[in-house]
Coordinates of C-alpha atoms in Angstrom, one line a residue:
M26 CA -23.3 -14.1 -10.3
S27 CA -25.1 -14.5 -7.0
P28 CA -27.8 -12.0 -5.9
E29 CA -25.5 -10.9 -3.1
S30 CA -22.6 -10.0 -5.4
A31 CA -24.9 -8.4 -7.9
A32 CA -26.4 -6.2 -5.2
A33 CA -22.9 -5.1 -4.0
G34 CA -22.3 -3.2 -7.3
P35 CA -19.0 -3.3 -9.3
A36 CA -16.3 -5.6 -8.1
K37 CA -13.9 -3.8 -5.7
R38 CA -10.2 -4.5 -6.1
Q39 CA -8.9 -6.3 -3.1
P40 CA -5.4 -5.3 -2.0
K41 CA -2.7 -8.0 -2.1
K42 CA -1.3 -9.1 1.3
V43 CA 2.5 -9.3 1.4
L44 CA 4.8 -10.5 4.2
L45 CA 7.8 -8.3 4.4
R46 CA 10.9 -8.6 6.5
L47 CA 12.7 -5.4 7.4
D48 CA 15.8 -4.5 9.3
P49 CA 14.7 -3.0 12.6
D50 CA 16.5 0.3 11.9
V51 CA 14.7 0.6 8.5
H52 CA 11.4 -0.1 10.1
A53 CA 12.0 2.5 12.7
A54 CA 12.9 5.1 10.1
I55 CA 9.8 4.3 8.1
A56 CA 7.7 4.4 11.2
K57 CA 9.1 7.9 12.0
W58 CA 8.5 9.1 8.5
A59 CA 4.9 7.7 8.6
A60 CA 4.2 9.5 11.9
D61 CA 5.6 12.7 10.5
D62 CA 3.2 12.4 7.5
L63 CA 0.3 11.2 9.6
R64 CA 0.2 7.8 7.8
S65 CA 0.3 4.2 9.0
V66 CA 3.5 2.3 8.3
N67 CA 1.6 0.3 5.7
G68 CA 0.4 3.5 4.1
Q69 CA 3.9 4.9 4.1
L70 CA 5.3 1.8 2.5
E71 CA 2.7 2.0 -0.3
F72 CA 3.4 5.7 -0.7
A73 CA 7.2 5.1 -1.0
L74 CA 6.7 2.2 -3.5
R75 CA 4.3 4.2 -5.7
L76 CA 6.8 7.1 -5.7
A77 CA 9.6 4.7 -6.7
L78 CA 7.5 3.2 -9.4
K79 CA 6.6 6.6 -10.8
Q80 CA 10.2 7.8 -10.8
A81 CA 11.2 4.6 -12.6
G82 CA 8.5 5.1 -15.2
R83 CA 6.7 1.9 -14.1
A84 CA 3.7 3.3 -12.3
P85 CA 0.5 1.3 -12.9
D86 CA -2.1 3.0 -15.0

């Protein structure tokens, strides 16, 4: 471990980057939903995915 990484403290989990193609109407609906909830489109997608995972009993611990 380098001194720089040791000084930074515990390792922070880095989010995965995903390229996603969406129908323009789906994107518009998500963008409106995100604006209504004061979230970014990316934040709204993560929210919706986490909600779906929880409802399916597959949420990460």
